[in-house]
Structure formats: C-alpha cells, structure tokens
Amino acid sequence: MDRLAAGGLRYSNFHVTALCSPTRASLLTGRNHHSVGMNCLANFDNGYPNGRGEIAPRAATIAEMLSLHGYSTYCVGKWHVAPTLDLSAVGPYDQWPLGRGFDRFYGFLNAETDQWAPELWYDNHRLEARQNPNYHLSADLIDRSLDFLTDHLSADPGKRFLLYLAFGACHAPHQAPRDAIDHYGGRFDEGWDAIREEVLRNQVRMGLVPPNTQLAPRNPGVRAWIDLSASERQLFARMQEVFAGFLHFTDLQLGRLITFLETHERLDNTLILLLSDNGASAEGGASGSLNEYRSFGGIPENIEDNLAVIDALGGPSTHPHYPTGWAQAGNTPLKYYKKHTFGGGIRAPLVFHWPAEIRDAGSIRGQFHFVADIVPTLLEVVGVDAPTIYRGVPQLPIHGTSMAYSISQTDSIGRKHIQYFEMLGNRGLWEDGWKAVTNHIPGSDFDSDVWELYHLDADFSECVNRAGENPERLRRLVELWWAEAGRYEVLPLDDRFQARVDARPLTDERRRFVLLPGAWALSAEASPDIYNRSFSIFATVDRPSEETEGVLLAQGGRSGIALFVKSNRLVVDYNLAGNHQVLTSSCAVPTGVCRLGLVMRKTGERRALGILMIDGSSAGEGEFETLANRFGTNTLQCGLNSPIAVSDAYSAPFPFTGFIEKVEVELGDDKDAGPGDGGFAAALTLQ
C-alpha cells in the first residue's frame, strides 16, 4: 500500500458512507446510496424504495457499463449488496455479481466471513470448505485474482479488464497467521492515547492533515489507557496486534498482485484505486471481544477468561474484534466511528496509482470527493458514457462528480460543492468546506436532533463547533440537507438497526421446513428462524450400527446450534458465541430406523427448556440461554456442519454416516410473545 501511495496520488479529503453495503452500492453505480435502494445494510429490507437491500435495476453498475464496451469484468471477495434472503442455493441470482455485470465471481456474499474457514461461492455455486492448514482468505482471494488475470492475458491480452477486489480484511473477524501478528509484538503497549498522538504527528509530517489539526477528545465510553488495569492493557494491546497483523498479511498479498502486473508489463497502464468503505468499527465494544457475535447478541465479555486465551487471538479458534479505543485510534484524528456521519464514520483513504498518467507521484490531493465520484471518474478516463437505458430500464443520472481533473491539476479548486450524508438517522451535509452534522438517538424525534457546525477547511477533526456563532449558516445547511434528502430519496428516515435485526423475516411465513440430507448454503435470513422462540427439530434416520454418528442439523459456526449423534448419544450444543451449552441424551440412540429430535420451549426472553426426543420419548432436558436473533450466524446445513463446527465435540464437517430421510423443523408462534403465552403445544404433540 505504501508503494501504491508513493507511486500515485493520495486523496486526503475523500469520503464514503458510514456503512459497508451503502458505500459499495455507491462505488459500483456512481449514484447516492439511498437512490439505488441501499440506505443501510443489504441484510435488511424496510419496504421503501430507499431501503430494499439491493441495487435497483435503474442504476447499472460499473461492470454492466464497461461490459457494453468490451471489458472483461471480474469480482473477487466481498459482495454484500444482494438481499441476504436471496443468498441460498436457489437464489434468485439477479443481484449476485454475475447478475450485475461481472463475468466471473469468487468470494463471499454477506457482510463478513471467517478468514480461516470462509463460506465461499464460485460464480453461482458454493464451494466445499478448504482443508489446507495454511489457508487464509486474503491469500486465496489474490490466488483467484491471479487465476482470472492469467486466463485473461493468455486468452486475449489486448482486451481491457475490470477487477473489483474486495478483501475481507480488515473487517471482523480479525484473523491472521501468527507470524504476522507477532511482527507487531509490543508495538501497542503504550496504548491508544499515545498511539493517537503519534499517528497525528505522522499525518502532519506527511501532509495528510494541516499542521494545526487538533486531536479529537476521546469518544464517550473510551477510557484513558492509564486508567485500565494491567490485565486490560495486556489483552487490549494484543487485540490491536492482531488487527495490525491482519492488515500486514493482507498488504503482503496485495503486493503479489502488484508484482504480477509488473512482471507482465501491465502495471504502468493499469489504473489502481485503493480505498476503504467506512470508518473504523466500534462493534467490539469497550472491551473488545474474543467472539464478535457476543456484541451482536448483547452477551457480556469476561476480561479474565479472554486473557486466558490471549495466545489464540486471531487464530482459527477465535472470532475477535478490538475495543472502541483502538477503533478511535484507527480514525485518528477524528471523532466517532462507522455508522456515524462525523469524520470518524465517513472519511476514508483513497489512493490513485496510474504511472502512465500521473506526473507528480507521491503527491496529495485535497479536493473534497465522495465515493459516488469514482464511477464518473472511471467513465471519463476510459472514454465511455453511462447508458441512459440499460436492459430496457431508464437509468438514473450519475450523481457523482468526476475526479479526473485532479489527476493532473495539483492545486485546482474542487469541482464538487455539496454532499449529504445519512445513516441510521445520523445526518450531515458538506458544502464548500462547511459541514452541518448531528448524531441521532434511535427512537427519538428527528426534530429534536442537535445540529453542529464545523468549518472543515480550518478544522479537519471537527473539534470547534461554530453553531453558536454562526446560526444562520447552520440553518441554511440544515435546510439544504432536507432539500438534498428529497432530491435523492433519503426519506422516510429510518433510525432502526436492532429492530431490523430482530424483525420477523419473510421465512417466518413458513412454520414448517423439510430439509433433505446434504442441503447446504441457506443463509441465516433464508433459514427457519429458530432464535428466541419455541421450535422443534425432528430427523428420521437409519443407523446401521452403534458407530453411526454425525450432524443431523446445524446452523452457525462460532455461534449457533447443532443437533448431532456422537458416541451413541443424541446431543445438542447451543453455542452462545463461545459459551457451549450442551445437553446429552440419557440413553443410547437405537440402531435401525429411528426418529431423533429436539424440542425447545420458550420459557422467557432468551430462555428456553430443551428436550431431547428419541422415538417419541423424552431422553433428557435442560435449561438454555438462547441467542436473541440469527444475525451473524452462518448458513444452515442438513447432515453436516461446515466450514466451522458449532460444537467443540467434533471437527467440521462431521457428516452423518447413516441415512437421513429428512429433517423437519417446525416453528412456534411465540417469537414475539412472553413466556406462557402458548402457541407451541400443537407442535410438541404432533411430533
């Protein structure tokens, strides 16, 4: 990355949206994210045109545009702009990469995946899990990129290409080879306060921020490093070493791609853009997490327990995320994080590398630009126009402003003059160096939001609120925000996040699912929602011998649930983000044809009584704490559990070695009910 920056241009005033899916929607289309239907994550559909969780057909992607002009188009890595309800083996595929203009795809479709054992798709079909102990996703993505480009240069070296490479790094889980992590051993022992000061000094020295830039105060909830206990400092420093090692290892892989282009004399004439999709994430909470799913599920961390496995952090047995203190350090010198419309959520690095056209390599450009400006820049430099009609659908105009002028004009005045921001009710508007911005409290009246005013040309880190001394300017910018919101379909505002996570999905219309052995790759959203409700699982199987064992049904990996036969017993492991709640049958599982099951009866909010069933009789019961929702769980699988084992009792994929006729899942109607409201007795008696 340093080599690309030194040989190209760095943009110090570049901005994105405050979340990944919306940024990617704008990056791929050149339009504002609300206008194309991605006001939040692709995981959610709020029913309004601005929040369908997919890119509308009226916004062709850059791949679709360039395909019209003879380009080969390749997508490698993270997608996350297709409705997650559609991420199953039967699609629909129209919003997958191959349905949106890419010729080839290799990567993952959801927000994140395990770096050691990812859930991967090749074009429109899933891949079996890797068995290589030295596997890591960052290296694999580069391997596949090189495969695609090798085929391309061999088959038609004169044909132009687009490669959209989207690493899983450095999104959680933070995972990397041990030597990459140890490379940073002790580097962060002085803590996030000292590191922020060091980084700001470096930014000033490099010319990325003005000399008078202030360091924003610590965000709410971030403690001073000096106030942490010795155990906390040790654990938190290692979590940042893991993050740094993750970035370091990914950088080495990116270097392999650069070397390939250079070896084949393609580097000088290839335009490479390097950017991030949002600010650093606070999703690890104040203490970070050994298993990021704990944050999603509201499960508290235990510092001492996490410290006991500190040497395993970043390895295949963990799913970690660093604390908020390191997230703010990653956003130095800014305040707040991903999801916020302050600088910490929306400022991002951008590097242009194009030796054939850049005459002042290593220079910095300070013009304000936004992620939607990338597509019009690419269209201008390759000399094509965006289609006005694509596949019979009239197209939205391109919203972005081309940055091509800045490539050769060092000190030119920026050509972009206004840009709105909105994410989960947090709002902002930049106009010619001034910015109005507000943090919104979810569930509160939008009219009660307190707007702040900053002169970014003189206050890079938004430390001096000018609202009191310049109320008329603030009032005008807020009015402009509403005008832009109307223009780009931002309304209605939707500040719900957890409510969207907890919303009853379309699959809830089905109360009964019949799964066949080998069924795999049903995303969490496309699977039966068994969380925080009553449900039953019953498998009709044939066990030839007492040695017959394996998974009957599983959903998840680092978190989730698995029903399996092991050592001639029926077992359920409810993995609460690393806390394994295991119930084993009191009697042996019979050989021959039998019916094995689990009934979960909701007894309270996130509480249930689990009953193992063998041929219609109870074989043991126990109390369980349950997950609040399925957000963050992996796919549902019948007859196996891959690529990550839910339970420590077996290794993935642990296929059932007998015969499974079918597995039936039935959902109770008490998802939104309190304990004792009934609605599930019928499901229990029917089985």
XYZ file of C-alpha atoms in Angstrom:
687
model
C 0.000 0.000 0.000
C 2.887 2.359 0.748
C 4.295 1.592 -2.696
C 0.989 2.435 -4.387
C 0.774 5.687 -2.415
C 4.365 6.663 -3.197
C 3.869 5.924 -6.874
C 0.440 7.503 -7.121
C -1.806 10.147 -5.574
C -3.263 10.271 -2.069
C -6.618 11.966 -1.532
C -6.820 13.430 1.953
C -10.373 14.762 1.702
C -12.149 11.672 0.422
C -15.425 10.451 1.914
C -17.654 7.380 1.871
C -20.906 6.429 3.556
C -20.846 5.230 7.152
C -21.556 1.541 6.404
C -20.245 -1.081 4.007
C -23.234 -2.012 1.807
C -24.218 1.623 1.064
C -20.633 2.559 0.206
C -20.332 -0.407 -2.138
C -23.629 0.478 -3.799
C -22.344 3.996 -4.500
C -18.898 2.754 -5.507
C -20.374 0.368 -8.059
C -23.015 2.703 -9.521
C -21.846 6.320 -9.209
C -25.131 7.234 -7.516
C -26.081 8.098 -3.955
C -26.924 5.024 -1.967
C -30.500 5.922 -0.991
C -31.417 6.497 -4.617
C -30.358 2.994 -5.588
C -32.114 1.291 -2.655
C -29.323 0.785 -0.087
C -29.991 3.111 2.838
C -28.494 0.574 5.244
C -27.146 -2.975 5.023
C -28.170 -5.477 2.380
C -29.378 -7.631 5.280
C -32.497 -5.501 5.689
C -35.487 -4.532 3.562
C -37.620 -1.806 5.111
C -40.165 -1.852 2.293
C -39.417 1.648 0.998
C -37.595 2.278 -2.305
C -34.562 3.687 -0.471
C -34.076 0.601 1.700
C -34.682 -2.584 -0.271
C -31.234 -4.013 0.424
C -30.318 -4.309 -3.248
C -29.144 -2.114 -6.114
C -32.142 -1.051 -8.186
C -32.180 -2.006 -11.902
C -32.320 1.702 -12.741
C -28.714 2.009 -11.540
C -26.375 -0.031 -13.742
C -23.092 -0.991 -12.112
C -19.700 -0.053 -13.470
C -19.305 -3.692 -14.543
C -22.540 -3.529 -16.525
C -21.475 -0.233 -18.097
C -17.996 -1.398 -19.082
C -19.262 -4.747 -20.365
C -21.121 -2.785 -23.026
C -17.750 -1.528 -24.236
C -15.866 -4.792 -24.462
C -14.382 -5.099 -20.987
C -13.946 -8.378 -19.169
C -15.169 -7.945 -15.601
C -14.055 -9.885 -12.538
C -15.296 -9.677 -8.952
C -13.262 -11.208 -6.134
C -14.019 -11.021 -2.408
C -16.867 -9.398 -0.526
C -20.145 -8.572 -2.303
C -22.791 -7.659 0.319
C -25.119 -5.749 -2.000
C -27.606 -8.566 -2.599
C -30.583 -9.218 -0.293
C -29.405 -11.794 2.217
C -32.759 -13.559 1.910
C -31.631 -14.434 -1.653
C -28.317 -15.946 -0.558
C -29.291 -19.576 -0.912
C -28.574 -22.298 -3.410
C -31.688 -21.314 -5.387
C -31.058 -17.575 -5.433
C -32.590 -15.675 -7.119
C -29.265 -14.691 -8.634
C -30.162 -11.413 -10.307
C -28.440 -9.357 -7.596
C -25.388 -11.595 -7.322
C -22.209 -10.437 -9.096
C -22.895 -12.384 -12.287
C -26.371 -10.854 -12.384
C -24.942 -7.336 -12.100
C -22.408 -7.322 -14.904
C -19.462 -9.398 -13.721
C -18.235 -12.249 -15.909
C -16.644 -14.173 -13.034
C -17.030 -14.145 -9.258
C -15.129 -15.742 -6.409
C -15.791 -14.674 -2.855
C -18.400 -14.319 -0.139
C -21.813 -12.742 -0.377
C -22.580 -11.499 3.134
C -21.057 -8.881 5.434
C -18.180 -10.969 6.732
C -16.783 -14.476 6.809
C -14.188 -16.397 8.732
C -10.718 -15.896 7.275
C -9.589 -19.426 8.148
C -12.754 -21.254 7.072
C -14.847 -18.955 4.878
C -18.188 -19.655 3.246
C -17.297 -19.123 -0.406
C -19.074 -19.040 -3.743
C -17.568 -19.507 -7.192
C -19.776 -17.807 -9.763
C -23.240 -19.004 -8.617
C -22.305 -22.196 -6.804
C -20.944 -22.795 -3.331
C -17.518 -24.261 -2.653
C -16.561 -27.012 -0.257
C -14.536 -25.933 2.761
C -10.767 -25.799 2.430
C -8.716 -28.445 4.248
C -5.314 -26.724 3.903
C -3.988 -25.891 7.410
C -2.072 -22.920 5.951
C -5.164 -21.458 4.286
C -6.094 -17.788 4.737
C -8.775 -15.937 2.794
C -6.641 -12.893 1.899
C -4.121 -15.142 0.155
C -6.897 -17.142 -1.513
C -8.528 -14.018 -2.945
C -5.253 -12.986 -4.521
C -4.710 -16.516 -5.848
C -8.076 -16.377 -7.576
C -7.461 -12.842 -8.878
C -4.204 -14.030 -10.419
C -6.011 -17.032 -11.934
C -8.588 -14.768 -13.551
C -5.941 -12.375 -14.887
C -3.710 -15.211 -16.081
C -6.593 -16.622 -18.100
C -7.427 -13.147 -19.373
C -3.912 -12.264 -20.531
C -3.470 -15.685 -22.113
C -6.783 -15.747 -23.970
C -6.975 -12.147 -25.173
C -4.110 -9.919 -23.968
C -5.441 -6.923 -25.888
C -8.797 -6.919 -24.154
C -9.345 -4.461 -21.309
C -10.455 -5.663 -17.903
C -12.003 -4.508 -14.639
C -11.036 -6.324 -11.436
C -13.099 -5.466 -8.351
C -11.096 -6.912 -5.456
C -12.772 -6.559 -2.048
C -10.808 -8.148 0.797
C -12.440 -9.436 3.957
C -9.697 -7.513 5.739
C -9.843 -5.636 7.951
C -13.471 -6.257 8.824
C -14.007 -8.541 11.788
C -13.189 -11.280 12.490
C -9.599 -10.074 12.907
C -7.624 -13.185 11.964
C -4.103 -13.616 10.635
C -1.147 -16.015 10.688
C 0.733 -16.000 13.967
C 3.973 -14.648 12.486
C 2.130 -11.638 11.024
C 0.583 -10.892 14.416
C 3.860 -11.392 16.288
C 5.502 -8.954 13.876
C 3.767 -6.249 15.954
C 4.534 -7.754 19.350
C 4.840 -4.928 21.911
C 4.145 -2.234 19.293
C 0.981 -1.018 21.005
C 1.898 -1.490 24.660
C 1.896 2.265 25.224
C -1.829 2.330 24.477
C -4.318 4.068 22.251
C -3.862 7.556 23.699
C -0.144 7.610 22.908
C -0.667 5.942 19.524
C -3.237 8.571 18.524
C -0.749 11.324 19.288
C 1.981 9.518 17.339
C -0.284 8.966 14.346
C -1.357 12.618 14.269
C 2.292 13.723 14.275
C 2.936 11.407 11.337
C -0.135 12.674 9.480
C 1.034 16.269 9.869
C 4.572 15.346 8.774
C 3.223 13.567 5.685
C 0.967 16.478 4.778
C -2.246 14.461 5.115
C -3.718 16.871 7.679
C -2.993 20.562 8.306
C -0.360 21.441 10.938
C -2.965 22.994 13.239
C -5.166 19.892 13.355
C -6.456 19.096 16.838
C -6.771 15.608 18.215
C -10.455 14.992 18.889
C -11.240 14.139 22.514
C -11.816 10.518 23.431
C -15.218 9.294 22.323
C -17.841 8.615 25.002
C -17.125 5.300 26.701
C -13.444 5.182 25.750
C -11.343 5.151 28.904
C -7.900 6.650 29.247
C -5.256 3.965 28.742
C -3.664 4.858 32.041
C -6.920 4.040 33.842
C -7.050 0.459 32.572
C -5.966 -2.487 34.681
C -2.780 -4.348 33.819
C -4.870 -7.266 32.519
C -6.908 -4.989 30.285
C -3.826 -3.334 28.851
C -2.231 -6.691 28.082
C -5.364 -8.032 26.399
C -6.246 -4.865 24.507
C -2.693 -4.368 23.212
C -2.724 -7.903 21.837
C -6.074 -7.286 20.134
C -4.518 -4.376 18.250
C -1.510 -6.515 17.363
C -3.956 -8.983 15.822
C -5.605 -6.203 13.809
C -2.235 -4.890 12.645
C -1.093 -8.388 11.710
C -4.299 -8.853 9.715
C -3.608 -5.685 7.742
C 0.079 -6.573 7.385
C -0.668 -10.020 5.959
C -3.242 -8.615 3.559
C -0.747 -5.987 2.411
C 1.718 -8.745 1.553
C -0.941 -10.462 -0.545
C -1.780 -7.234 -2.364
C 1.915 -6.996 -3.159
C 1.662 -10.272 -5.055
C -0.961 -8.743 -7.346
C 1.213 -5.678 -7.962
C 4.202 -7.898 -8.736
C 2.097 -9.904 -11.220
C 1.050 -6.770 -13.092
C 4.615 -5.513 -13.116
C 6.043 -8.835 -14.308
C 3.613 -8.884 -17.208
C 4.248 -5.220 -18.064
C 0.750 -4.137 -17.122
C 1.377 -2.025 -14.045
C 2.088 1.302 -15.754
C -1.095 1.265 -17.821
C -3.402 -0.128 -15.150
C -5.364 2.330 -13.021
C -5.490 1.022 -9.451
C -7.758 2.609 -6.849
C -7.334 1.671 -3.195
C -9.918 2.730 -0.619
C -11.857 1.688 2.465
C -15.632 1.504 2.790
C -16.258 3.218 6.157
C -14.569 4.365 9.320
C -13.216 2.023 11.974
C -15.773 -0.114 13.769
C -16.902 0.208 17.388
C -18.743 -3.115 17.231
C -16.225 -4.776 19.559
C -17.456 -2.651 22.457
C -15.374 -1.057 25.173
C -13.543 -4.301 25.991
C -13.234 -5.838 22.562
C -14.356 -9.393 22.048
C -12.985 -12.881 21.734
C -16.085 -13.613 19.661
C -17.649 -10.662 17.848
C -21.063 -12.353 17.898
C -21.237 -11.584 21.614
C -21.565 -7.920 20.732
C -24.405 -8.669 18.303
C -26.174 -10.767 20.911
C -25.637 -8.485 23.899
C -23.512 -11.117 25.651
C -21.042 -9.600 28.153
C -17.299 -10.125 27.928
C -15.144 -11.541 30.707
C -11.679 -9.991 30.670
C -10.003 -12.748 32.659
C -11.495 -15.529 30.530
C -10.409 -13.720 27.368
C -6.940 -13.131 28.775
C -6.586 -16.860 29.397
C -6.692 -17.496 25.648
C -4.699 -14.422 24.596
C -2.195 -16.512 22.650
C -5.002 -17.893 20.489
C -6.346 -14.479 19.454
C -6.532 -14.173 15.696
C -6.177 -17.900 15.204
C -8.710 -20.431 13.889
C -10.438 -20.859 17.264
C -11.339 -17.179 17.753
C -13.536 -14.587 16.056
C -12.149 -11.391 17.590
C -12.784 -7.678 17.383
C -10.740 -4.938 19.049
C -12.067 -2.387 21.621
C -13.508 1.013 20.763
C -10.338 2.720 21.954
C -8.416 1.179 19.079
C -11.234 1.980 16.672
C -10.894 5.665 17.506
C -7.116 5.359 17.167
C -7.723 3.946 13.696
C -9.771 7.048 12.918
C -7.115 9.488 14.169
C -7.533 12.449 14.483
C -11.310 12.171 14.154
C -14.241 11.500 16.466
C -16.791 8.673 16.428
C -16.900 5.593 14.238
C -18.538 3.587 11.487
C -22.329 4.332 11.403
C -21.684 7.992 12.364
C -21.696 10.918 9.951
C -18.868 12.654 11.791
C -15.436 12.251 10.236
C -14.699 9.001 12.048
C -17.505 7.329 10.153
C -17.141 8.779 6.667
C -13.579 9.959 5.969
C -11.562 7.293 4.173
C -8.185 6.925 2.496
C -8.035 6.876 -1.295
C -5.002 6.136 -3.475
C -4.837 6.514 -7.265
C -1.987 4.603 -8.897
C -1.550 5.062 -12.645
C 2.109 5.601 -13.612
C 1.350 6.207 -17.292
C -0.783 9.260 -16.461
C 0.373 10.589 -13.078
C 3.190 13.095 -13.404
C 3.718 14.013 -9.732
C 3.742 10.638 -7.997
C 3.601 10.800 -4.218
C 1.529 13.980 -4.203
C -1.537 14.681 -2.109
C -4.845 15.987 -3.406
C -7.035 17.925 -1.004
C -10.216 18.387 -3.035
C -13.391 17.108 -1.397
C -14.750 13.998 -3.078
C -17.188 11.203 -2.329
C -17.366 7.523 -3.205
C -20.062 8.125 -5.851
C -17.419 10.135 -7.733
C -15.408 7.011 -8.591
C -17.653 5.741 -11.404
C -17.809 9.028 -13.347
C -14.027 9.256 -12.964
C -13.554 5.818 -14.479
C -16.007 6.540 -17.275
C -14.184 9.743 -18.164
C -10.690 8.276 -18.177
C -11.699 5.295 -20.343
C -13.810 7.470 -22.619
C -17.298 5.993 -22.350
C -20.679 7.354 -21.293
C -23.097 5.892 -18.811
C -26.100 4.366 -20.597
C -29.392 6.213 -20.374
C -31.258 2.934 -20.809
C -29.913 -0.437 -19.696
C -31.745 -3.695 -20.406
C -34.825 -1.684 -21.219
C -34.798 0.217 -17.922
C -34.372 4.028 -17.953
C -31.348 4.865 -15.840
C -30.798 7.322 -13.038
C -28.337 10.052 -13.935
C -24.860 9.658 -12.496
C -24.817 11.613 -9.231
C -21.084 11.714 -8.719
C -18.593 14.306 -9.943
C -15.618 13.091 -11.949
C -12.273 13.416 -10.193
C -10.311 13.004 -13.420
C -9.364 16.695 -13.466
C -7.451 16.278 -10.212
C -5.094 13.671 -11.615
C -3.085 16.284 -13.495
C -4.132 19.505 -11.720
C -2.244 19.701 -8.454
C -3.752 22.826 -6.920
C -7.063 23.014 -8.729
C -10.204 24.017 -6.869
C -12.510 21.079 -6.268
C -15.430 20.648 -8.640
C -17.731 19.088 -6.083
C -19.647 21.589 -3.989
C -22.209 19.692 -1.926
C -22.750 16.216 -0.486
C -25.313 14.948 2.002
C -24.792 12.075 4.466
C -27.282 9.887 6.340
C -27.007 6.617 8.179
C -29.498 5.219 10.696
C -30.782 8.730 11.343
C -27.327 10.264 11.768
C -27.098 13.096 9.271
C -24.663 15.542 7.765
C -24.176 17.940 4.872
C -20.932 19.299 3.449
C -20.928 22.424 1.290
C -17.782 24.194 0.122
C -15.724 23.487 3.221
C -18.500 23.770 5.824
C -20.326 20.867 7.408
C -23.501 20.538 9.438
C -23.734 17.242 11.319
C -25.777 15.558 14.019
C -25.751 12.333 15.988
C -29.251 10.927 16.305
C -30.539 8.941 19.268
C -32.504 5.980 17.847
C -36.185 6.239 18.616
C -36.112 9.961 19.346
C -37.831 12.700 17.374
C -35.678 13.790 14.448
C -36.729 17.375 15.096
C -35.007 17.169 18.477
C -31.597 16.393 16.974
C -28.913 18.934 17.862
C -27.006 20.037 14.768
C -23.365 21.084 14.987
C -21.419 23.253 12.546
C -17.783 22.876 11.517
C -15.531 24.728 9.105
C -13.608 21.731 7.824
C -11.185 23.810 5.771
C -9.854 25.169 9.065
C -10.892 22.340 11.406
C -10.086 18.939 9.922
C -11.094 16.935 13.003
C -14.393 18.710 13.775
C -13.285 19.982 17.165
C -14.599 23.579 17.063
C -18.385 23.741 16.884
C -19.350 27.028 15.176
C -23.116 26.603 15.605
C -23.431 29.238 18.321
C -21.531 31.934 16.443
C -22.976 31.230 13.006
C -26.613 30.144 13.406
C -27.715 31.453 10.017
C -25.162 29.360 8.137
C -26.165 26.320 10.161
C -29.850 26.921 9.478
C -29.178 27.203 5.761
C -27.123 23.981 5.682
C -29.831 22.077 7.550
C -32.398 23.340 5.053
C -30.074 22.222 2.250
C -29.870 18.804 3.865
C -33.652 18.439 3.639
C -33.579 19.573 0.027
C -30.891 17.021 -0.853
C -32.806 14.374 1.097
C -35.819 14.992 -1.089
C -33.760 15.024 -4.246
C -32.001 11.728 -3.555
C -34.856 9.793 -1.917
C -33.396 9.738 1.592
C -36.888 9.981 3.073
C -38.501 8.460 5.001
C -35.773 8.471 7.632
C -35.317 5.116 9.350
C -33.249 5.040 12.528
C -33.876 1.394 13.382
C -30.977 -1.015 13.497
C -31.632 -3.540 16.235
C -35.301 -3.561 15.276
C -34.297 -4.512 11.731
C -32.064 -7.260 13.090
C -34.941 -8.578 15.205
C -37.618 -8.142 12.529
C -39.606 -11.207 11.554
C -38.297 -12.228 8.124
C -40.226 -13.450 5.127
C -39.256 -17.017 6.002
C -41.415 -16.645 9.115
C -44.434 -17.065 6.877
C -43.346 -20.721 6.713
C -43.748 -22.506 10.015
C -42.604 -25.880 8.733
C -39.442 -26.733 6.810
C -38.490 -30.135 5.428
C -34.763 -30.390 4.766
C -33.064 -33.128 2.807
C -29.620 -34.550 3.621
C -26.855 -32.532 2.054
C -28.929 -29.347 1.950
C -26.492 -26.517 2.488
C -25.976 -22.845 1.900
C -29.216 -21.487 3.251
C -28.189 -18.086 4.589
C -29.324 -17.150 8.083
C -32.055 -14.972 6.621
C -33.267 -17.721 4.272
C -33.299 -20.327 7.048
C -36.004 -21.087 9.620
C -35.708 -18.520 12.400
C -35.246 -20.687 15.493
C -33.913 -17.982 17.784
C -35.731 -16.614 20.859
C -38.794 -18.741 20.141
C -40.122 -22.259 20.564
C -39.254 -24.738 17.836
C -38.751 -28.410 17.130
C -36.273 -30.359 15.019
C -37.024 -33.989 14.131
C -34.858 -36.209 11.960
C -35.927 -39.560 10.548
C -32.747 -41.609 10.221
C -31.429 -45.131 9.733
C -28.386 -46.094 11.832
C -26.753 -49.274 10.553
C -24.600 -49.637 13.693
C -23.781 -48.096 17.055
C -20.784 -46.411 15.417
C -23.041 -44.389 13.120
C -22.777 -40.710 14.059
C -22.655 -37.187 12.700
C -24.571 -33.950 12.418
C -28.305 -34.047 11.805
C -28.849 -30.291 11.534
C -26.641 -27.296 12.277
C -26.752 -23.580 11.853
C -23.775 -21.416 12.563
C -20.127 -21.767 13.381
C -18.649 -19.523 16.063
C -22.213 -19.119 17.283
C -25.329 -21.170 16.632
C -26.844 -24.585 17.316
C -26.120 -28.185 16.292
C -28.064 -31.403 16.820
C -25.903 -34.483 16.315
C -25.188 -38.073 17.287
C -21.854 -38.732 18.968
C -20.639 -41.779 20.898
C -24.055 -43.401 20.523
C -25.826 -40.471 22.209
C -28.040 -37.689 20.877
C -26.505 -34.303 21.638
C -27.475 -30.660 21.231
C -24.823 -27.952 21.532
C -26.219 -24.429 21.763
C -23.145 -22.289 21.164
C -23.780 -18.889 22.684
C -20.877 -17.095 20.985
C -18.298 -19.369 22.566
C -20.312 -20.441 25.624
C -21.245 -24.035 24.842
C -24.474 -25.237 26.423
C -24.520 -28.991 25.873
C -27.290 -31.488 26.569
C -26.667 -35.212 26.022
C -29.329 -37.902 25.896
C -29.720 -40.071 28.966
C -29.996 -43.208 26.853
C -28.328 -44.604 23.770
C -29.640 -43.907 20.300
C -31.113 -47.105 18.820
C -29.801 -48.669 15.647
C -32.004 -49.060 12.620
C -34.765 -46.625 11.691
C -35.490 -44.095 14.450
C -36.771 -40.594 14.973
C -34.454 -38.191 16.763
C -35.372 -34.711 17.797
C -35.076 -31.596 19.880
C -37.944 -29.533 21.240
C -37.159 -26.047 22.519
C -39.946 -24.494 24.569
C -39.548 -20.789 25.196
C -39.734 -20.021 28.909
C -38.727 -16.362 28.874
C -36.905 -13.731 26.895
C -33.859 -15.572 25.540
C -34.605 -18.526 27.802
C -35.830 -21.998 26.827
C -36.313 -25.530 28.059
C -34.661 -28.012 25.713
C -35.952 -31.578 25.464
C -34.143 -34.293 23.531
C -36.525 -36.781 21.918
C -35.852 -40.355 20.807
C -38.732 -42.208 19.141
C -41.358 -40.032 20.822
C -39.961 -40.209 24.361
C -38.001 -37.659 26.321
C -34.318 -38.515 26.577
C -33.204 -35.598 28.708
C -33.956 -31.950 29.240
C -32.161 -28.785 30.333
C -32.417 -25.013 30.564
C -30.789 -22.898 27.859
C -29.943 -19.256 27.378
C -30.652 -18.535 23.729
C -29.499 -16.103 21.089
C -31.708 -13.066 20.563
C -31.600 -13.374 16.779
C -29.762 -15.080 13.965
C -27.793 -12.014 12.869
C -24.218 -13.090 12.294
C -24.844 -16.826 12.220
C -23.636 -18.871 9.287
C -25.630 -20.973 6.882
C -27.977 -23.826 7.770
C -26.845 -27.334 6.838
C -28.536 -30.735 6.967
C -26.417 -33.809 7.593
C -23.153 -31.933 8.132
C -21.669 -28.766 9.667
C -19.212 -26.805 7.524
C -16.970 -24.877 7.241
C -16.820 -24.194 11.011
C -18.032 -26.605 13.678
C -20.667 -25.229 16.029
C -19.587 -27.706 18.693
C -16.191 -28.482 20.180
C -17.277 -32.131 20.333
C -16.455 -32.733 16.670
C -14.449 -31.393 13.760
C -16.143 -29.957 10.684
C -17.845 -31.192 8.589
C -18.746 -34.292 10.720
C -21.242 -35.727 8.196
C -23.839 -38.187 9.398
C -22.585 -41.647 8.419
C -26.003 -43.271 8.335
C -29.028 -42.436 6.215
C -31.169 -39.361 6.791
C -34.590 -39.488 5.185
C -35.462 -35.919 6.134
C -35.181 -33.328 8.878
C -38.320 -31.408 9.813
C -38.213 -28.022 11.523
C -41.356 -26.508 12.977
C -41.545 -23.003 14.402
C -43.728 -21.904 17.289
C -45.747 -18.708 17.105
C -44.282 -17.197 20.280
C -41.419 -15.234 18.667
C -42.931 -12.002 19.927
C -44.715 -13.489 22.943
C -43.781 -13.620 26.571
C -43.379 -16.937 28.391
C -46.520 -18.937 28.926
C -48.483 -17.305 26.110
C -48.919 -20.679 24.444
C -48.928 -21.286 20.763
C -46.488 -24.184 20.680
C -48.265 -27.079 22.335
C -49.539 -28.315 18.973
C -46.037 -28.581 17.560
C -44.924 -30.647 20.544
C -47.870 -33.066 20.444
C -47.706 -33.505 16.676
C -44.201 -34.907 16.973
